[in-house]
Structure formats: structure tokens, C-alpha cells
């Protein structure tokens, strides 16, 4: 009896020892790109992520970066263990998730939600794609669809784009190539100067998410005659990219699930807010025929860019299947080119 | 029961007379209310605000704002115009909930440090609730400012006739930025328009920088440091803020120094934050007593920044009387002189 009590105490002590070892905190550095630093929406979201992660035994030290390149370099240089950066910027680290931001591939927010749900499902045919080299994508949140902002409402179809100048992000090859393809002159820009160029009329068109409309006052560049072309050119996403070897066992899966179940809809609510600032008459509606034409153009461009190695073939195929799941009447659904 | 027609006639006459006198009394009330409102608002502008500005008691300012705002603004319904007073009372009222939000943020940091996840999450929830109210108050302050004066645009500034107008304008601009930041920190739950930041960048240029202790340029440069796309070509936001900080110290209102610390904290530049806090603490000798409340507000803001750093690092806020010091400062028990000389 005494021996068995001793044994049970010993077993309990051992179990406790193991438990405390399992919950010992791993200290990691989380670098967050947010255009306005620690006062911004992404950083705010990541604070809650950090809190929940502590419950999983990961104690993050957070740092804000207003320059995305620096956050990226800190991750690749090993000063950050996890970084929250845009999908476009992270494309070089994982072309599969980096291709989420490909042109015209995710036409609406329902499709985006479905894609991220699939990516967070821990399905064995999906999860291996989230890891590439030393990096692993451990969470995705929406940052808003990108549109064309134009200073003249007569730019309402693709033919009218020819000869116009457009500010494109210099680190996204796809933007420049697509612009040249439809006869526009791309002007290489970055996040700090594209809105200034549009607002002081040194370019005719810019490409941006809706959040920029109010925050960067794109309505000033649009003037009274301008508008926003009502066609989704792509989806911008925020991706949490980690150095895989730094993560405790099981953390990546927890992180993807937590991001999708707890933070995705909150990030989407911030995105949705930005649409309230735009009055109806600012939208340049695109006819159904033109929409079909643009869908086809975008598809051709994606196929080219995939062949050139810019986009991932696997992701293009997944996105096509999701588009067709949501709307089987799309022309592309009858032929399997992506 | 039989009632004589004569009695009925006199009753209806009496009723008419009663109705008429009630109308006169009610109209009279309207006149009295409006007059009271005008007197109160003029008194507030001429006497109460200057008096309050001389007081360095931020808690009193906050309580005044919370208590008087509904009273003052209710006179709008009877035809008085409190628009010039409203930005000031809403702004001081916002400091109440801002202080409560800060307490929750510090609780969050402490809980996080000790690994108490549920408490940290609870503190975040409370922090967001308070920040939302704070954002709403600041936003009303900003909206009242633009309702009274309009917006600055393309180099056009509103007509600011008196020093009081300039002060209200300036406070309204800062309230605008605060509204956007606090809304963002509470999950953008109010959806306050983000273009306020750009509008304030232009609006702050409408008052003289030197006259207002470097606050106008300090505000603009703080915005440039956070949002470089608003900076004029070749502008150096930190150098510009430095100039404003000096100006604030010389004139005894240290608001630019607080703005500097907030901007540096926002972009994650801890070295600059520390420098700002140290300099702020050192320059406490020549406070302009006519604007003691604004300097005290600056101290409240910069102490908040210092408390955040202290709590993240040690679990405790800035020690009492310790503003300008940091937990890892070198403290040596060795005197600077040679002890052997004394022996």
C-alpha cells in the first residue's frame, strides 16, 4: 500500500516534470511589417496572436517595421524567427503561397476565404507546399483586393489603357509585365511614392488596395473625373513566414488554425471598412462582356507568368479549382489550362 | 349632473388662457435657455478655459471634460453654438478613457510577462473597449473643429481670427490624428476615415510654428516619420522634430517632445524613445504657467510611453520620480573620485 502510494506520487511528479518541460516557453522574435508601425492594423492583430501563442508555449518578442524590405531582410538574415510580410514580398521564400497575390486569380473575398481555409486545413496534400527550404508559412490574413485607380472615367476598358502611365511596385515583376502587355508604360515605384505620383498627376493610373483610397487620399489624384475600375486585379495578403527549425513541434499547425479561426475575419472587417469611404459614383462599372474578356486576359497572363517561373503551378491549379467550385459557369472551367 | 353653459364657457376660456400662458412660459424658457447657453459658452471661452489651462492637474481636466461636455453641448438644441469649445472639452474628456486604456495595456504586458494568457486576453479586451471610446471622443473633437472652421486644402487655410481660434484649431488637429490611431488600435471598430492623417498634415501648417511651441511642425514631422509618403521631398522628419522639441523646451510647453517619443515608439525606434524621455525629464524647469495643463498632458503622454517600455522589460511601470531613467541604466557604487586619495 505504502509502496503503491509512493509509486503514484513518483509517477505524478514525473508527469508534472514532463508537463512543465513541455510548457517551457520558447522565446522567438516576431517582426511585423506595418506601414504605420506599432499603431497599425496588422501590428494590432499580431498583438493578439502573440498573446494566444504564449498559451502554446511560444513567447514572442515583437518588433514593428515600417519598411517591408528591412523586415524581409531581418527574416532572411536570421534576426527574426517569424515575420509578417505581404504575400508578394514573401514570394521569393515560398512561391506557392506567394502566388496567392497573382493577377486576377482570386476574384472575390468568398474565394479568398475558401483558399485560406484550404491552406489552413492541414490536409497532407497541402501542408508540404507551405514549407520551402528553411521557411514555412504559418498563417495568412487578407489585406484587401487591388483595383485600378484612374484619373479619367473614360478609361473604362482595356483598350483605353494603352499609352497610359501606371505606377507599379518594383518588386512585383508581374505588375510591370502585365502593364506592358496591355500597352501601358509602367513607372517603377514603391509604397512610399506611388500615391504621390498619382496624386500629383505624374502617372495616370495606380494599382492599390481600397485602404489606400482614404489613407493616401487617392481621391485627390482621381479628381472629379476619375474613378476606380470595378474589377479585382488581385488579392493582397499578409503572410506569417517562419524559420521552420525555430518552431516547437506542432506550433505551425496551431498557428495556421488560430490565424484562420480567430484573426481572419477581424482582418477582413478592417478591409471591409475601407469600402465605406467610397461613394457609388466613384466606381467605374465594367460590362459583363468586358469582365469575361479581362478574365481571359488575366488567365493568359498567369499561364505565361507560371511558365516563366513567377507563379507556382500547383497554386494556379488550386485557385482555378476554387474559382470553378464557386462559379462553374466560368469559361475556364471547361478546359484545364491552369 | 347638470353643468350650466355659462360655467362651461368660462372653463374653456380659462383653458385657453392656461394654454396661452404655458406657451409664453415655454417660449420664455427657450429664450432663457439660449441666453444661459450663450453666457455659459462665452464664459467658458473667456474664463474657464484659460483658468483650466493654468492648472497642471490632468485628472481635473479629464473630469471637467467628462462632466461639462454634455452640459455645454446640450445648449446647441436651444440655439447656442458651442463648436469652438467642444474640441477642447472632448479632447480633455478623451484623456480619461486614454488613461484607463493605458492601465489595461500595462496589465496586459504584466500578464504576458508572467505567462497568464487569460488575463492578458481579458486586459486586451478592456483596452480595446476604452480605446474605442477614446477614439470616438477625439473624433468628435476633430469633427467639431472642421464644423467650425472647415478643412485646410491646397495651401488654403481657414480663417482663424483669434489666439483662441488658433488653439482650438491646433488641438482639433492633434485630436484628429489621435482618433485615427485609437480607432486602429481598437480593431478599427468605428471605421474613422483614415484620410484625417493627411488632412492634419496640411492643417497643422495653418498656425505659426514658433508661436505654438513647435507643435505645428512637430505634429507634421511626426506624421512624416510614420507615413513617409506625406513628407515633402528632401524633408528630414527627425531633424524637423528635433527643432520643434528644442522650441518646446525653450518656451515651456513640452508637447513636441511627447510627439517625438510617440512617433519613435510607433516606428519601433527605442533609442530615440529613450532619448526623448530623458530630455523631457531634464527640461522641467521653465514651464509656461499659462499653459501648464498642456505641458502636464505632454507629461501624461510621455510617461505612458515610458511605462510601456518599463513594464515590458520589468513588469513594473516607471518608478515614482523616475521618469527619464531606465531599468538598465548603469548605476555604480564606485565614486568618480579616487578613494585612495581620501585614505
GROMACS .gro file of C-alpha atoms in nm, chain A residues 135-319:
model
  185
  135UNK     CA    1   1.085   2.870  -4.430
  136UNK     CA    2   0.727   2.777  -4.350
  137UNK     CA    3   0.410   2.980  -4.393
  138UNK     CA    4   0.221   2.965  -4.064
  139UNK     CA    5  -0.072   3.198  -4.121
  140UNK     CA    6  -0.247   3.410  -4.383
  141UNK     CA    7  -0.478   3.710  -4.347
  142UNK     CA    8  -0.649   3.929  -4.608
  143UNK     CA    9  -0.520   4.281  -4.679
  144UNK     CA   10  -0.771   4.371  -4.946
  145UNK     CA   11  -0.833   4.338  -5.316
  146UNK     CA   12  -0.637   4.561  -5.550
  147UNK     CA   13  -0.801   4.781  -5.812
  148UNK     CA   14  -0.701   5.029  -6.077
  149UNK     CA   15  -0.746   5.391  -5.973
  150UNK     CA   16  -0.772   5.614  -6.278
  151UNK     CA   17  -0.797   5.987  -6.322
  152UNK     CA   18  -1.043   5.970  -6.607
  153UNK     CA   19  -1.364   5.765  -6.608
  154UNK     CA   20  -1.333   5.714  -6.983
  155UNK     CA   21  -1.062   5.461  -6.903
  156UNK     CA   22  -1.334   5.201  -6.871
  157UNK     CA   23  -1.197   4.925  -7.088
  158UNK     CA   24  -0.866   4.771  -7.160
  159UNK     CA   25  -0.816   4.945  -7.496
  160UNK     CA   26  -0.825   5.278  -7.320
  161UNK     CA   27  -0.533   5.170  -7.103
  162UNK     CA   28  -0.287   5.172  -7.394
  163UNK     CA   29  -0.044   5.461  -7.381
  164UNK     CA   30  -0.127   5.548  -7.021
  165UNK     CA   31   0.134   5.552  -6.747
  166UNK     CA   32   0.091   5.341  -6.436
  167UNK     CA   33   0.277   5.325  -6.104
  168UNK     CA   34   0.375   4.964  -6.034
  169UNK     CA   35   0.557   4.811  -5.738
  170UNK     CA   36   0.914   4.750  -5.843
  171UNK     CA   37   0.946   4.421  -5.651
  172UNK     CA   38   0.643   4.263  -5.820
  173UNK     CA   39   0.758   4.153  -6.166
  174UNK     CA   40   0.403   4.053  -6.258
  175UNK     CA   41   0.265   4.407  -6.229
  176UNK     CA   42   0.517   4.556  -6.469
  177UNK     CA   43   0.483   4.276  -6.722
  178UNK     CA   44   0.105   4.289  -6.716
  179UNK     CA   45   0.110   4.666  -6.764
  180UNK     CA   46   0.342   4.643  -7.063
  181UNK     CA   47   0.127   4.365  -7.207
  182UNK     CA   48  -0.175   4.594  -7.240
  183UNK     CA   49   0.035   4.881  -7.377
  184UNK     CA   50   0.077   5.086  -7.062
  185UNK     CA   51   0.407   5.243  -6.956
  186UNK     CA   52   0.496   5.111  -6.611
  187UNK     CA   53   0.668   5.356  -6.376
  188UNK     CA   54   0.866   5.168  -6.112
  189UNK     CA   55   0.754   5.285  -5.770
  190UNK     CA   56   0.746   5.180  -5.409
  191UNK     CA   57   0.495   5.204  -5.131
  192UNK     CA   58   0.618   5.549  -5.024
  193UNK     CA   59   0.593   5.723  -5.359
  194UNK     CA   60   0.324   5.563  -5.575
  195UNK     CA   61   0.039   5.764  -5.423
  196UNK     CA   62   0.230   6.092  -5.450
  197UNK     CA   63   0.293   6.025  -5.820
  198UNK     CA   64  -0.073   5.951  -5.880
  199UNK     CA   65  -0.196   6.243  -5.673
  200UNK     CA   66   0.032   6.496  -5.844
  201UNK     CA   67  -0.066   6.352  -6.184
  202UNK     CA   68   0.276   6.232  -6.290
  203UNK     CA   69   0.115   5.895  -6.360
  204UNK     CA   70  -0.236   5.836  -6.500
  205UNK     CA   71  -0.316   5.518  -6.312
  206UNK     CA   72  -0.217   5.339  -5.996
  207UNK     CA   73  -0.282   4.995  -5.863
  208UNK     CA   74  -0.370   4.971  -5.494
  209UNK     CA   75  -0.596   4.814  -5.233
  210UNK     CA   76  -0.903   5.003  -5.119
  211UNK     CA   77  -0.738   5.100  -4.790
  212UNK     CA   78  -0.518   5.341  -4.986
  213UNK     CA   79  -0.819   5.532  -5.120
  214UNK     CA   80  -0.876   5.717  -4.797
  215UNK     CA   81  -0.545   5.681  -4.610
  216UNK     CA   82  -0.337   5.802  -4.905
  217UNK     CA   83  -0.612   6.027  -5.042
  218UNK     CA   84  -0.614   5.867  -5.387
  219UNK     CA   85  -0.936   6.062  -5.450
  220UNK     CA   86  -0.717   6.368  -5.490
  221UNK     CA   87  -0.538   6.208  -5.783
  222UNK     CA   88  -0.869   6.087  -5.925
  223UNK     CA   89  -1.007   6.439  -5.921
  224UNK     CA   90  -1.371   6.495  -6.013
  225UNK     CA   91  -1.347   6.287  -6.332
  226UNK     CA   92  -1.163   5.983  -6.205
  227UNK     CA   93  -1.278   5.654  -6.064
  228UNK     CA   94  -1.199   5.303  -5.951
  229UNK     CA   95  -1.233   5.024  -6.205
  230UNK     CA   96  -1.468   4.766  -6.055
  231UNK     CA   97  -1.257   4.465  -6.143
  232UNK     CA   98  -1.048   4.273  -5.888
  233UNK     CA   99  -0.694   4.259  -6.019
  234UNK     CA  100  -0.566   4.052  -5.732
  235UNK     CA  101  -0.575   3.996  -5.360
  236UNK     CA  102  -0.312   4.126  -5.125
  237UNK     CA  103  -0.241   3.906  -4.827
  238UNK     CA  104  -0.038   3.924  -4.511
  239UNK     CA  105   0.158   3.608  -4.451
  240UNK     CA  106   0.334   3.488  -4.139
  241UNK     CA  107   0.656   3.328  -4.254
  242UNK     CA  108   0.866   3.140  -4.002
  243UNK     CA  109   1.209   2.983  -3.990
  244UNK     CA  110   1.087   2.628  -3.956
  245UNK     CA  111   1.366   2.496  -3.733
  246UNK     CA  112   1.290   2.755  -3.466
  247UNK     CA  113   0.931   2.641  -3.414
  248UNK     CA  114   0.834   2.389  -3.148
  249UNK     CA  115   0.662   2.073  -3.264
  250UNK     CA  116   0.303   2.133  -3.369
  251UNK     CA  117   0.322   2.511  -3.346
  252UNK     CA  118   0.294   2.573  -3.721
  253UNK     CA  119  -0.034   2.379  -3.739
  254UNK     CA  120  -0.172   2.556  -3.432
  255UNK     CA  121  -0.069   2.893  -3.578
  256UNK     CA  122  -0.243   2.838  -3.913
  257UNK     CA  123  -0.559   2.724  -3.738
  258UNK     CA  124  -0.555   3.013  -3.492
  259UNK     CA  125  -0.494   3.269  -3.765
  260UNK     CA  126  -0.781   3.137  -3.973
  261UNK     CA  127  -1.030   3.081  -3.692
  262UNK     CA  128  -0.959   3.391  -3.485
  263UNK     CA  129  -0.790   3.660  -3.687
  264UNK     CA  130  -0.901   3.611  -4.047
  265UNK     CA  131  -1.248   3.762  -4.009
  266UNK     CA  132  -1.115   4.050  -3.800
  267UNK     CA  133  -0.863   4.135  -4.071
  268UNK     CA  134  -1.143   4.111  -4.327
  269UNK     CA  135  -1.357   4.352  -4.121
  270UNK     CA  136  -1.078   4.612  -4.140
  271UNK     CA  137  -1.061   4.555  -4.517
  272UNK     CA  138  -1.441   4.593  -4.548
  273UNK     CA  139  -1.433   4.921  -4.356
  274UNK     CA  140  -1.229   5.084  -4.630
  275UNK     CA  141  -1.516   5.040  -4.879
  276UNK     CA  142  -1.740   5.269  -4.672
  277UNK     CA  143  -1.530   5.567  -4.774
  278UNK     CA  144  -1.612   5.523  -5.143
  279UNK     CA  145  -1.935   5.661  -5.285
  280UNK     CA  146  -2.116   5.462  -5.555
  281UNK     CA  147  -2.049   5.711  -5.831
  282UNK     CA  148  -1.674   5.656  -5.792
  283UNK     CA  149  -1.694   5.302  -5.924
  284UNK     CA  150  -1.642   5.252  -6.294
  285UNK     CA  151  -1.863   4.954  -6.372
  286UNK     CA  152  -1.728   4.703  -6.618
  287UNK     CA  153  -1.971   4.541  -6.859
  288UNK     CA  154  -2.024   4.166  -6.843
  289UNK     CA  155  -1.860   4.115  -7.183
  290UNK     CA  156  -1.556   4.313  -7.078
  291UNK     CA  157  -1.534   4.122  -6.749
  292UNK     CA  158  -1.519   3.797  -6.946
  293UNK     CA  159  -1.253   3.942  -7.175
  294UNK     CA  160  -1.043   4.057  -6.878
  295UNK     CA  161  -1.081   3.722  -6.706
  296UNK     CA  162  -0.943   3.561  -7.019
  297UNK     CA  163  -0.658   3.813  -7.046
  298UNK     CA  164  -0.564   3.759  -6.685
  299UNK     CA  165  -0.569   3.386  -6.733
  300UNK     CA  166  -0.337   3.408  -7.033
  301UNK     CA  167  -0.103   3.633  -6.837
  302UNK     CA  168  -0.099   3.390  -6.543
  303UNK     CA  169  -0.024   3.097  -6.771
  304UNK     CA  170   0.270   3.292  -6.919
  305UNK     CA  171   0.400   3.401  -6.581
  306UNK     CA  172   0.370   3.047  -6.450
  307UNK     CA  173   0.571   2.920  -6.747
  308UNK     CA  174   0.831   3.186  -6.671
  309UNK     CA  175   0.851   3.060  -6.313
  310UNK     CA  176   0.698   3.367  -6.147
  311UNK     CA  177   0.388   3.186  -6.019
  312UNK     CA  178   0.354   2.838  -5.878
  313UNK     CA  179   0.181   2.582  -6.100
  314UNK     CA  180   0.029   2.398  -5.802
  315UNK     CA  181  -0.124   2.714  -5.660
  316UNK     CA  182  -0.261   2.817  -6.001
  317UNK     CA  183  -0.433   2.482  -6.026
  318UNK     CA  184  -0.581   2.510  -5.675
  319UNK     CA  185  -0.707   2.862  -5.744
   0.00000   0.00000   0.00000
